[in-house]
PDB file of C-alpha atoms and ligand atoms in Angstrom:
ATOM      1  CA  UNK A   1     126.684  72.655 133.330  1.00 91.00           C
ATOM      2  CA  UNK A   2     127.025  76.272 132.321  1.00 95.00           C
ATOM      3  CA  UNK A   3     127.096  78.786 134.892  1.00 98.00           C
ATOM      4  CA  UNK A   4     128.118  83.021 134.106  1.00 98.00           C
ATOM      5  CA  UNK A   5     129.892  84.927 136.988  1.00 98.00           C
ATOM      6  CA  UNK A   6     127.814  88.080 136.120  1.00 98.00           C
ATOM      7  CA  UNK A   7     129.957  90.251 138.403  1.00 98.00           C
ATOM      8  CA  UNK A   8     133.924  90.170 138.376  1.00 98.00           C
ATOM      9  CA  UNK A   9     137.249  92.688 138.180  1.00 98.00           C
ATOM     10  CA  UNK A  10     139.498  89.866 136.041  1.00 98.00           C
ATOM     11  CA  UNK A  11     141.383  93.212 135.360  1.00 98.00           C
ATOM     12  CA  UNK A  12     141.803  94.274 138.740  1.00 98.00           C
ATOM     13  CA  UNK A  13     146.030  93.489 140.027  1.00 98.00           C
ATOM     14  CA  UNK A  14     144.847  90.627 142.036  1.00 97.00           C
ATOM     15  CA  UNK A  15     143.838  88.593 138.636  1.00 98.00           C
ATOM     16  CA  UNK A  16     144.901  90.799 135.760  1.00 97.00           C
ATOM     17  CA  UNK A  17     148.740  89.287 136.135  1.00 96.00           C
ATOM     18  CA  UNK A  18     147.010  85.536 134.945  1.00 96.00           C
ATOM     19  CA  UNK A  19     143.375  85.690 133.599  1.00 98.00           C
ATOM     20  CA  UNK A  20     143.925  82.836 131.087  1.00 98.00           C
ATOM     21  CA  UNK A  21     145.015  80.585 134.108  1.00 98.00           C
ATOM     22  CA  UNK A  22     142.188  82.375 136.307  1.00 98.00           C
ATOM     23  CA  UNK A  23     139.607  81.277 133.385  1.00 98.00           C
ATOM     24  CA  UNK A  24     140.909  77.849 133.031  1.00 98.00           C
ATOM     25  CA  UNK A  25     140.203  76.986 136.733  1.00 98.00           C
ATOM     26  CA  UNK A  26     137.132  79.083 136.170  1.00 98.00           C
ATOM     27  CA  UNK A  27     136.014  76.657 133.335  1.00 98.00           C
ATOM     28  CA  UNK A  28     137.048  73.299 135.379  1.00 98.00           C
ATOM     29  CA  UNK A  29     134.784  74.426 137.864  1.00 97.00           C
ATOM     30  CA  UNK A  30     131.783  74.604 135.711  1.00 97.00           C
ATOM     31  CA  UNK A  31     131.667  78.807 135.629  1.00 98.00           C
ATOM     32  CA  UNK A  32     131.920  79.458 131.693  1.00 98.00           C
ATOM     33  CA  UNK A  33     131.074  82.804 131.375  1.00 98.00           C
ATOM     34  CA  UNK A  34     132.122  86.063 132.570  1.00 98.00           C
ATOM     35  CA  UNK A  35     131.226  89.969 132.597  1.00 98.00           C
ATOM     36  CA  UNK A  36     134.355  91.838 134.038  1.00 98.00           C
ATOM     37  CA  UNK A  37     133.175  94.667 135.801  1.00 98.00           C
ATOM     38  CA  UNK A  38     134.431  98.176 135.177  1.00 98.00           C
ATOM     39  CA  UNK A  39     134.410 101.161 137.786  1.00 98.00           C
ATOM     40  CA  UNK A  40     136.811 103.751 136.904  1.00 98.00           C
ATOM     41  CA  UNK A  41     138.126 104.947 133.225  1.00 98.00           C
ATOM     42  CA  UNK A  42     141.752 103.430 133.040  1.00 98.00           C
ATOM     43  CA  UNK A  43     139.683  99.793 134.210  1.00 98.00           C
ATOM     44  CA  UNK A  44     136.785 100.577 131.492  1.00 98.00           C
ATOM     45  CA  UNK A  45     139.316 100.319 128.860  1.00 98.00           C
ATOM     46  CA  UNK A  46     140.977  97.658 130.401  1.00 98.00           C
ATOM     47  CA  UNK A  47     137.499  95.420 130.589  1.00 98.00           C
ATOM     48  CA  UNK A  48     136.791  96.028 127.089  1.00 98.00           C
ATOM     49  CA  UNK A  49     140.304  95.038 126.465  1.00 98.00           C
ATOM     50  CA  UNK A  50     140.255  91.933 127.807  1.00 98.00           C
ATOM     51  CA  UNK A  51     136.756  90.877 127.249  1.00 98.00           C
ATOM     52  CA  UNK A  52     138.083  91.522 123.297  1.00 98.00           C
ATOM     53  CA  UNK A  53     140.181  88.315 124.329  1.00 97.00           C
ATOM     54  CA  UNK A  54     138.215  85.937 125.870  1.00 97.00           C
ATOM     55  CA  UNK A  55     135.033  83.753 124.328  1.00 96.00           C
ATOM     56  CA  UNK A  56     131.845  84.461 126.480  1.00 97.00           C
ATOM     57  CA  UNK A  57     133.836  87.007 128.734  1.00 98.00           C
ATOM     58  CA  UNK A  58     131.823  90.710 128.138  1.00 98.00           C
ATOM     59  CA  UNK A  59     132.396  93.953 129.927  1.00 98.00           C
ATOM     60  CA  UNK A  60     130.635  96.659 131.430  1.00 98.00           C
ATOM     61  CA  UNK A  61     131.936 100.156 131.814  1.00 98.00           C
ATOM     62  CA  UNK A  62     130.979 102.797 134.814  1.00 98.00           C
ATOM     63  CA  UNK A  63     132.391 104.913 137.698  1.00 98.00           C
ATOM     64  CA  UNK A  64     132.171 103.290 140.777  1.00 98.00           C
ATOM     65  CA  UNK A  65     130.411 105.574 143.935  1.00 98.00           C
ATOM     66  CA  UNK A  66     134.296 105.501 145.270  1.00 97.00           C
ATOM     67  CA  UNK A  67     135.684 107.426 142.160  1.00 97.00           C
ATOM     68  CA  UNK A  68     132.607 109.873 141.613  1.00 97.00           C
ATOM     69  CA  UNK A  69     134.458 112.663 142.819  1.00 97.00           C
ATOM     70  CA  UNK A  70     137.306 112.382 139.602  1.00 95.00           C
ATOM     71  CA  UNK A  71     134.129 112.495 136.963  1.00 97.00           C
ATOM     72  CA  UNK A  72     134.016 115.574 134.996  1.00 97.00           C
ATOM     73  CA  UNK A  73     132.111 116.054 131.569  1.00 97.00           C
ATOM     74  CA  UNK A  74     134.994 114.443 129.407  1.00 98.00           C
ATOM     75  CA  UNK A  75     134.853 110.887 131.801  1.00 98.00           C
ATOM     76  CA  UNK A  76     131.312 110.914 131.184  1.00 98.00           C
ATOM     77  CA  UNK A  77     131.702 111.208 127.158  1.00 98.00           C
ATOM     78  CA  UNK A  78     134.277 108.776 127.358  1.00 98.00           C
ATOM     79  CA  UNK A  79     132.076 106.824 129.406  1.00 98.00           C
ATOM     80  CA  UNK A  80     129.144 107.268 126.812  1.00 98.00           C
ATOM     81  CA  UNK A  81     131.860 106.385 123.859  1.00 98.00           C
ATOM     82  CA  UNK A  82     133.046 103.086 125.204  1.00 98.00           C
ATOM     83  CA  UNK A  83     129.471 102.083 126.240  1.00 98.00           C
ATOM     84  CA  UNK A  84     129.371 101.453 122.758  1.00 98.00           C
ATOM     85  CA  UNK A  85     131.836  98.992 122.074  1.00 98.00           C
ATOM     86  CA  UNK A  86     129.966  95.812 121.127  1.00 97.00           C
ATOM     87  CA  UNK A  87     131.733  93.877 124.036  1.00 98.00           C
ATOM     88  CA  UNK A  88     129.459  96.287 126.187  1.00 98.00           C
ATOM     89  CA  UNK A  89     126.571  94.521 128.224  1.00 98.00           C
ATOM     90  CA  UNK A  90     125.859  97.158 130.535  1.00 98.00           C
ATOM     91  CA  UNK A  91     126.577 100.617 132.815  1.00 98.00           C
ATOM     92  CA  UNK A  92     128.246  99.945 135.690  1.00 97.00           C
ATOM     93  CA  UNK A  93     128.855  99.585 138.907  1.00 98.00           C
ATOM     94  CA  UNK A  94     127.504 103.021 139.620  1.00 98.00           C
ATOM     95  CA  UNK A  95     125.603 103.724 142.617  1.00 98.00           C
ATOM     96  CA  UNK A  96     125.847 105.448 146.105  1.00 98.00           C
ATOM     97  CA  UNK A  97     128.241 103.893 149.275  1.00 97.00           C
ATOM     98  CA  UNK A  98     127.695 105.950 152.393  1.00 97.00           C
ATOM     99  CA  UNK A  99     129.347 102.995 154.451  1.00 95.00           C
ATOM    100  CA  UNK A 100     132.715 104.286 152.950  1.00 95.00           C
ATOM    101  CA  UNK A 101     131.970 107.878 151.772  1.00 95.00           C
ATOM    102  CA  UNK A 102     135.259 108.099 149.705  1.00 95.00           C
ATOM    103  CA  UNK A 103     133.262 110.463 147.364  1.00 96.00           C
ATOM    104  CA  UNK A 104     131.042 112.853 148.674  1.00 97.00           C
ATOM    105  CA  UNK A 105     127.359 112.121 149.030  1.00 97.00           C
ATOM    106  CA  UNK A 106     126.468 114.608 146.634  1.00 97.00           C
ATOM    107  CA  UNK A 107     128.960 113.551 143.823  1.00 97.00           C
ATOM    108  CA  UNK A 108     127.880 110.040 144.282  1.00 98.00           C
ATOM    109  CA  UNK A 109     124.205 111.117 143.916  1.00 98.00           C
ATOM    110  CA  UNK A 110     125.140 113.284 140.655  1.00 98.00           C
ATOM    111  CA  UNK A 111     127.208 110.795 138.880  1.00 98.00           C
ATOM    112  CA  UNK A 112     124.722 107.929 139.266  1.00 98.00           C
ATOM    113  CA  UNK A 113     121.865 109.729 138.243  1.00 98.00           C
ATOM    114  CA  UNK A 114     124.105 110.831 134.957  1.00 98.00           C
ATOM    115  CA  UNK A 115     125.076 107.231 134.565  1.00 98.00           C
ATOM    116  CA  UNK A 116     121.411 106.185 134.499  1.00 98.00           C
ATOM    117  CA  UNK A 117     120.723 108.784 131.841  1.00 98.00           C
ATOM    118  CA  UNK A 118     123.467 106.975 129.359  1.00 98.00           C
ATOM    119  CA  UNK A 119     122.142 104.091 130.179  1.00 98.00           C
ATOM    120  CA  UNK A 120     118.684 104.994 128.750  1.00 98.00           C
ATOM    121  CA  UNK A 121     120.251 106.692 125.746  1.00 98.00           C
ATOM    122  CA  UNK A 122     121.766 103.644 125.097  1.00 98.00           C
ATOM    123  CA  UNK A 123     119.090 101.309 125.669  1.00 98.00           C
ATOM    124  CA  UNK A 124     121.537  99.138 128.261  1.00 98.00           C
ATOM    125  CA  UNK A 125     121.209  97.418 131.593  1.00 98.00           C
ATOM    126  CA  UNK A 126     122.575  99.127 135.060  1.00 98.00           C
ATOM    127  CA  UNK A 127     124.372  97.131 137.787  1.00 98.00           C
ATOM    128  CA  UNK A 128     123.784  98.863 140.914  1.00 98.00           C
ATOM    129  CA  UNK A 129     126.226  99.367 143.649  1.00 98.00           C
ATOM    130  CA  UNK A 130     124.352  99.819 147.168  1.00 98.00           C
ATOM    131  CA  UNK A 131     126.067 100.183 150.450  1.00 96.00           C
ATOM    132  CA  UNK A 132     124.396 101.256 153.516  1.00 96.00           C
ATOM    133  CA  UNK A 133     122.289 103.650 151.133  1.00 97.00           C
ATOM    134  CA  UNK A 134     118.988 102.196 150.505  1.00 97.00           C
ATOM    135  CA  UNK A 135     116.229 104.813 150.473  1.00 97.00           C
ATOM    136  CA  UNK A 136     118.759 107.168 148.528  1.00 98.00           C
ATOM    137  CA  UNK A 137     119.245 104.802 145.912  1.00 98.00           C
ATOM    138  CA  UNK A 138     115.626 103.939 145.532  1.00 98.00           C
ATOM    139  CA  UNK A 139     114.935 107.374 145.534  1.00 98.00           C
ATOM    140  CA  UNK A 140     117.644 108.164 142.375  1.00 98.00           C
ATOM    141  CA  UNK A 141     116.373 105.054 140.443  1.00 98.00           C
ATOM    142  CA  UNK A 142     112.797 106.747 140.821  1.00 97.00           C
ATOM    143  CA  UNK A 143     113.690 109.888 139.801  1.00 97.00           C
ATOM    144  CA  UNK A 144     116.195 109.073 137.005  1.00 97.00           C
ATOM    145  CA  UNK A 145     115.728 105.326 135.980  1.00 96.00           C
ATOM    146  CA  UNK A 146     112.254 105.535 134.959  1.00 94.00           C
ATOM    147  CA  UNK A 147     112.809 103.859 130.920  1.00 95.00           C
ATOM    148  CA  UNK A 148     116.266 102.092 131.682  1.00 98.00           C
ATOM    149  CA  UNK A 149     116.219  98.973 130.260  1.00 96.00           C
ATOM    150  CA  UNK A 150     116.841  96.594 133.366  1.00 98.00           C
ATOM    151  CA  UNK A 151     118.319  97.250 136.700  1.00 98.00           C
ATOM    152  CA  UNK A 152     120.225  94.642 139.234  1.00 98.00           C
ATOM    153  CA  UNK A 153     121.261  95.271 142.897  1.00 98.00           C
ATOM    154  CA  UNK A 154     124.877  93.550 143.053  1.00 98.00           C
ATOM    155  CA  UNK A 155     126.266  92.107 145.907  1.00 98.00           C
ATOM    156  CA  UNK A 156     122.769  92.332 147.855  1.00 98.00           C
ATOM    157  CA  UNK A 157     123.471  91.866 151.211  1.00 96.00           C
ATOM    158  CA  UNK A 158     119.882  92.979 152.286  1.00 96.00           C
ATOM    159  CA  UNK A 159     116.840  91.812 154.209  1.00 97.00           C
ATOM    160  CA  UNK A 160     114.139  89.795 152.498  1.00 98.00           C
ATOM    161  CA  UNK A 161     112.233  93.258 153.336  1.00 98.00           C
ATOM    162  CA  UNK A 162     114.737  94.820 151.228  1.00 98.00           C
ATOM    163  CA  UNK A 163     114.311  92.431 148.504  1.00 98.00           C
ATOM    164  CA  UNK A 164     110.980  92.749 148.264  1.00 98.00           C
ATOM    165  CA  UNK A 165     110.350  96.149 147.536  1.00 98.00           C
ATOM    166  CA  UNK A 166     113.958  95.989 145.176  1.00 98.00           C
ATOM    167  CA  UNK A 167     111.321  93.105 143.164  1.00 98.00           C
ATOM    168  CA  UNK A 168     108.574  95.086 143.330  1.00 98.00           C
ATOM    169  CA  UNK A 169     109.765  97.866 141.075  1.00 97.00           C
ATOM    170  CA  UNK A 170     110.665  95.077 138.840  1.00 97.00           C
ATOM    171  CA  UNK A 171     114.469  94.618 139.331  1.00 98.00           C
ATOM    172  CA  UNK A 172     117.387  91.900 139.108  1.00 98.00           C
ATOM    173  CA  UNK A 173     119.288  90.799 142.313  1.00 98.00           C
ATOM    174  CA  UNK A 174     122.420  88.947 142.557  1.00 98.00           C
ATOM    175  CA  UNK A 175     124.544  87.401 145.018  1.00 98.00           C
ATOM    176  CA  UNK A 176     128.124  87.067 146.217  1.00 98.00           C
ATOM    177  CA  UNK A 177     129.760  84.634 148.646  1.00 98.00           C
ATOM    178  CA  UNK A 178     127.751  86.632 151.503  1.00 98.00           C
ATOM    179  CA  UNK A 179     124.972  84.350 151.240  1.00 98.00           C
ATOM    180  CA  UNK A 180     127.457  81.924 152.663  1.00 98.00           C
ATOM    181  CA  UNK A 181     128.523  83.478 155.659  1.00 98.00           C
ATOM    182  CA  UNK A 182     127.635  82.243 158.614  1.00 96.00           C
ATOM    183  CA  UNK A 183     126.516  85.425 159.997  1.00 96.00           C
ATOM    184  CA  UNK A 184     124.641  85.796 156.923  1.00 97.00           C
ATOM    185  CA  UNK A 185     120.962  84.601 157.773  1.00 98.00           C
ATOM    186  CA  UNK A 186     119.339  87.587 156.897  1.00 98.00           C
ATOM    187  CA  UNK A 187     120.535  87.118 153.000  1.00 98.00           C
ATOM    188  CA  UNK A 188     119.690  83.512 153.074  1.00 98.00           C
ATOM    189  CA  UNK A 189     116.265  84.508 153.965  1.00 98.00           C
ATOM    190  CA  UNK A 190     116.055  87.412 151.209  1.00 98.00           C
ATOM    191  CA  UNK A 191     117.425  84.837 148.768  1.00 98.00           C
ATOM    192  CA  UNK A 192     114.767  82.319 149.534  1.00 98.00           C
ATOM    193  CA  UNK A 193     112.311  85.284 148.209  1.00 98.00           C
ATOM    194  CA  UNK A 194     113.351  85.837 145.445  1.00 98.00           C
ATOM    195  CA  UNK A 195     112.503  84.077 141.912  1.00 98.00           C
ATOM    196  CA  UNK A 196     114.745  82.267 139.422  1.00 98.00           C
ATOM    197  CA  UNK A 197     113.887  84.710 136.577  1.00 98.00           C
ATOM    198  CA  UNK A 198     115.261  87.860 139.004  1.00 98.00           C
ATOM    199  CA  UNK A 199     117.846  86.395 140.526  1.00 98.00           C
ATOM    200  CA  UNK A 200     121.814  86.122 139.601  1.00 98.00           C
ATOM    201  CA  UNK A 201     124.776  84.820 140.612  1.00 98.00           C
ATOM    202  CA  UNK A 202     128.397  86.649 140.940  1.00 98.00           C
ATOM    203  CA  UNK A 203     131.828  86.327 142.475  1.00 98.00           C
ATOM    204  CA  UNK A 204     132.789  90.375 142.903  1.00 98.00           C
ATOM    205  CA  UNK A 205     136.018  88.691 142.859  1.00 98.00           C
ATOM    206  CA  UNK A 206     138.754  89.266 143.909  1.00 98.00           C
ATOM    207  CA  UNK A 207     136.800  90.372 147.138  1.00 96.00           C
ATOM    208  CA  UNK A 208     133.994  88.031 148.796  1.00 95.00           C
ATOM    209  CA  UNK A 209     135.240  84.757 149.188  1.00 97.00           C
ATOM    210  CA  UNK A 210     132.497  81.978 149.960  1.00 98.00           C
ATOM    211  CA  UNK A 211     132.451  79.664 152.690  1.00 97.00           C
ATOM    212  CA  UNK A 212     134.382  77.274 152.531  1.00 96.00           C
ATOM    213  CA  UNK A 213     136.882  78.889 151.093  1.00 96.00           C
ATOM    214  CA  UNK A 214     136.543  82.179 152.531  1.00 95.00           C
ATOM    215  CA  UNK A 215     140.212  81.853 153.844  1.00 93.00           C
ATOM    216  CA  UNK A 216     141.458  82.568 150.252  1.00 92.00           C
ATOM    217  CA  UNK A 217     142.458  85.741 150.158  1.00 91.00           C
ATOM    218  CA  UNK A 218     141.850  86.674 146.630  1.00 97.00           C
ATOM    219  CA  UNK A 219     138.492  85.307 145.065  1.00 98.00           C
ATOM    220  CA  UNK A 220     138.429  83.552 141.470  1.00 98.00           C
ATOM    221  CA  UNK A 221     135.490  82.806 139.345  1.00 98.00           C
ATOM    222  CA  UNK A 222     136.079  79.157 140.150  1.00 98.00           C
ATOM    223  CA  UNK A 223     135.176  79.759 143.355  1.00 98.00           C
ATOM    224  CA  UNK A 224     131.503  80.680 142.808  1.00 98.00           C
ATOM    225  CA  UNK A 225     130.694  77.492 142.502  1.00 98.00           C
ATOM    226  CA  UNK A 226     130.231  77.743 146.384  1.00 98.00           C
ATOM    227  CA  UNK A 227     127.571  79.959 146.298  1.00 98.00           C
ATOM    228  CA  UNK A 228     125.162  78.612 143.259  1.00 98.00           C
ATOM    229  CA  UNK A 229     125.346  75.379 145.701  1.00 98.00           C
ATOM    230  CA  UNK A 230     124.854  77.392 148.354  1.00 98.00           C
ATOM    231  CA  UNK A 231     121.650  79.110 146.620  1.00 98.00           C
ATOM    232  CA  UNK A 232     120.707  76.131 144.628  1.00 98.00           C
ATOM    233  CA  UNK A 233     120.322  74.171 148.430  1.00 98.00           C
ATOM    234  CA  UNK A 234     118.002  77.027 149.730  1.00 98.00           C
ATOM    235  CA  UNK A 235     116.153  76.609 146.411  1.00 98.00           C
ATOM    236  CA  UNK A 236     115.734  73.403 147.198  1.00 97.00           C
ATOM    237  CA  UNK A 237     117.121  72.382 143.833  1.00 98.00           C
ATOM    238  CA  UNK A 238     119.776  70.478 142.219  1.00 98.00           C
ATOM    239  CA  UNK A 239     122.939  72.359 141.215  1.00 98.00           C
ATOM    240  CA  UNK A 240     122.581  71.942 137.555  1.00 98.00           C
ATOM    241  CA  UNK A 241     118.959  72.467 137.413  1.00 98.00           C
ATOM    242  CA  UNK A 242     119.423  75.743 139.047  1.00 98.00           C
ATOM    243  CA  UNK A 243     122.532  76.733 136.855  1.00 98.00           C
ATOM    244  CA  UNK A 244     120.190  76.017 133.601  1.00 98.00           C
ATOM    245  CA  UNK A 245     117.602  78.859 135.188  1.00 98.00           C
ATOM    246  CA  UNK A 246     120.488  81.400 137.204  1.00 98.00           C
ATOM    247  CA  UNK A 247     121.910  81.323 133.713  1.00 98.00           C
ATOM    248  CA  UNK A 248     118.967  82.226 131.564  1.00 98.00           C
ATOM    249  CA  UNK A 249     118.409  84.655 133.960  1.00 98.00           C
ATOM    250  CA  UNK A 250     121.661  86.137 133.200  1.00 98.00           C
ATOM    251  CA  UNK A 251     121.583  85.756 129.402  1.00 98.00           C
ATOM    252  CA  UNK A 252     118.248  87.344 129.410  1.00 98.00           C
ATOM    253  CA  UNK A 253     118.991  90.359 131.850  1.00 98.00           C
ATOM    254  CA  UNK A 254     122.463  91.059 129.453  1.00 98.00           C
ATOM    255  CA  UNK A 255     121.151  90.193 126.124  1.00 98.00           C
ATOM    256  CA  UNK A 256     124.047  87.724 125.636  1.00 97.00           C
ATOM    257  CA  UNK A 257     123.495  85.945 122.811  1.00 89.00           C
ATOM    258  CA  UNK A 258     122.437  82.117 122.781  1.00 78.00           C
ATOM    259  CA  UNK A 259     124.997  79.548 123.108  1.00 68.00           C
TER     260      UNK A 259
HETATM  261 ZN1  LIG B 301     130.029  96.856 144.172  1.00 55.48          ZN
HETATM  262 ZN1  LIG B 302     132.212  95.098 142.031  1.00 55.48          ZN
END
């Protein structure tokens, strides 16, 4: 069974101090394939770094909604250089959290429309960070993602409502260890919406432990396992059937190449 965690910070303190121990547990457990996650310069270089290291680990590089207030012109050339780097599957996290505000609303807005302009320049992917900020972030990917290549909502923790109009413009959407909470209905039901060929899997470790193991503090790639049984049960499928399709999906959406 091969299954990618599409969405991880291996380079974040919690994990950065032991990746090749995280990845061995990660590979026990059936998750071989990673894409380490990048939101603010110094961990854009790291990602790249480490990705560099690992088989089937790739990076992404962006500024996270948090950090939009530090972007100038030179963090977006930077940005646009190591975009470039052939470990590079996509922009991102970029996006707009009004649940936590630590950037102003209007830097958030600015840097994630910018970030979808490199992203069409460079003909890559966008994984898109959305907290509490729906219509807004629609409303950006109308105006400025018209021509980027792909687009998936990380971390979706919306209603099958939600979902649907996310699908109808044609984008990705991927799930943590929310879907296992027990509070967590809502996603179940927006998960049972949407199709194999849109949908991905993802740790956003070291946050969003899965039931059962939600008690662990810090989250590992091993640990998504959880959730693609999890998914795979309100599929109605078996685990390794639904790995085979999550994980084309994921291929496909990152233009990984083949095993
Ligand atoms: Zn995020
Ligand atoms: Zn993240």
């Amino acid at each position: 069974m091969e299954l990618i965690d599409t969405h991880c910070h291996l380079t974040f303190e919690e994990l950065a101090g032991d990746v090749a121990a995280v990845i061995e547990r990660s590979r026990a457990a059936g998750v071989t394939g990673w894409i380490t996650v990048g939101t603010d310069p110094q961990q854009n270089r790291k990602a790249i770094e480490l990705a560099e290291r690992f088989e089937n680990m790739y990076a992404t590089v962006g500024i996270h909604p948090h950090d939009a207030r530090t972007v100038t012109a030179d963090t977006l050339k930077e940005l646009r250089e190591l975009a470039q780097n052939e470990k590079v599957v996509a922009i991102g996290e970029t996006g707009l959290d009004f649940h936590y505000n630590l950037s102003k609303q209007s830097d958030q807005r600015r840097v994630f429309a910018s970030q979808l302009k490199i992203a069409k320049d460079l003909n890559l992917p966008v994984i898109v960070h959305c907290r509490e900020a729906f219509e807004e972030t629609m409303s950006i990917l109308e105006q400025h993602g018209r021509g980027v290549k792909r687009v998936v909502f990380h971390c979706f923790s919306g209603s099958a409502e939600q979902a649907k109009i996310v699908l109808g413009y044609g984008f990705y959407i991927s799930f943590t260890g929310v879907v296992t909470f027990k509070n967590a209905e809502a996603v179940r039901e927006a998960a049972q919406i949407v199709p194999l060929d849109r949908l991905m899997v993802e740790t956003d470790c070291p946050y969003m432990s899965p039931e059962p193991m939600r008690k662990q503090k810090i989250n590992e790639p091993a640990l998504m396992i959880h959730t693609a049984r999890c998914l795979a049960e309100l599929k109605r499928m078996d685990l390794a059937d639904f790995a085979e399709a999550v994980t084309a999906t994921s291929r496909a959406f990152f233009s990984l190449p083949e095993k």
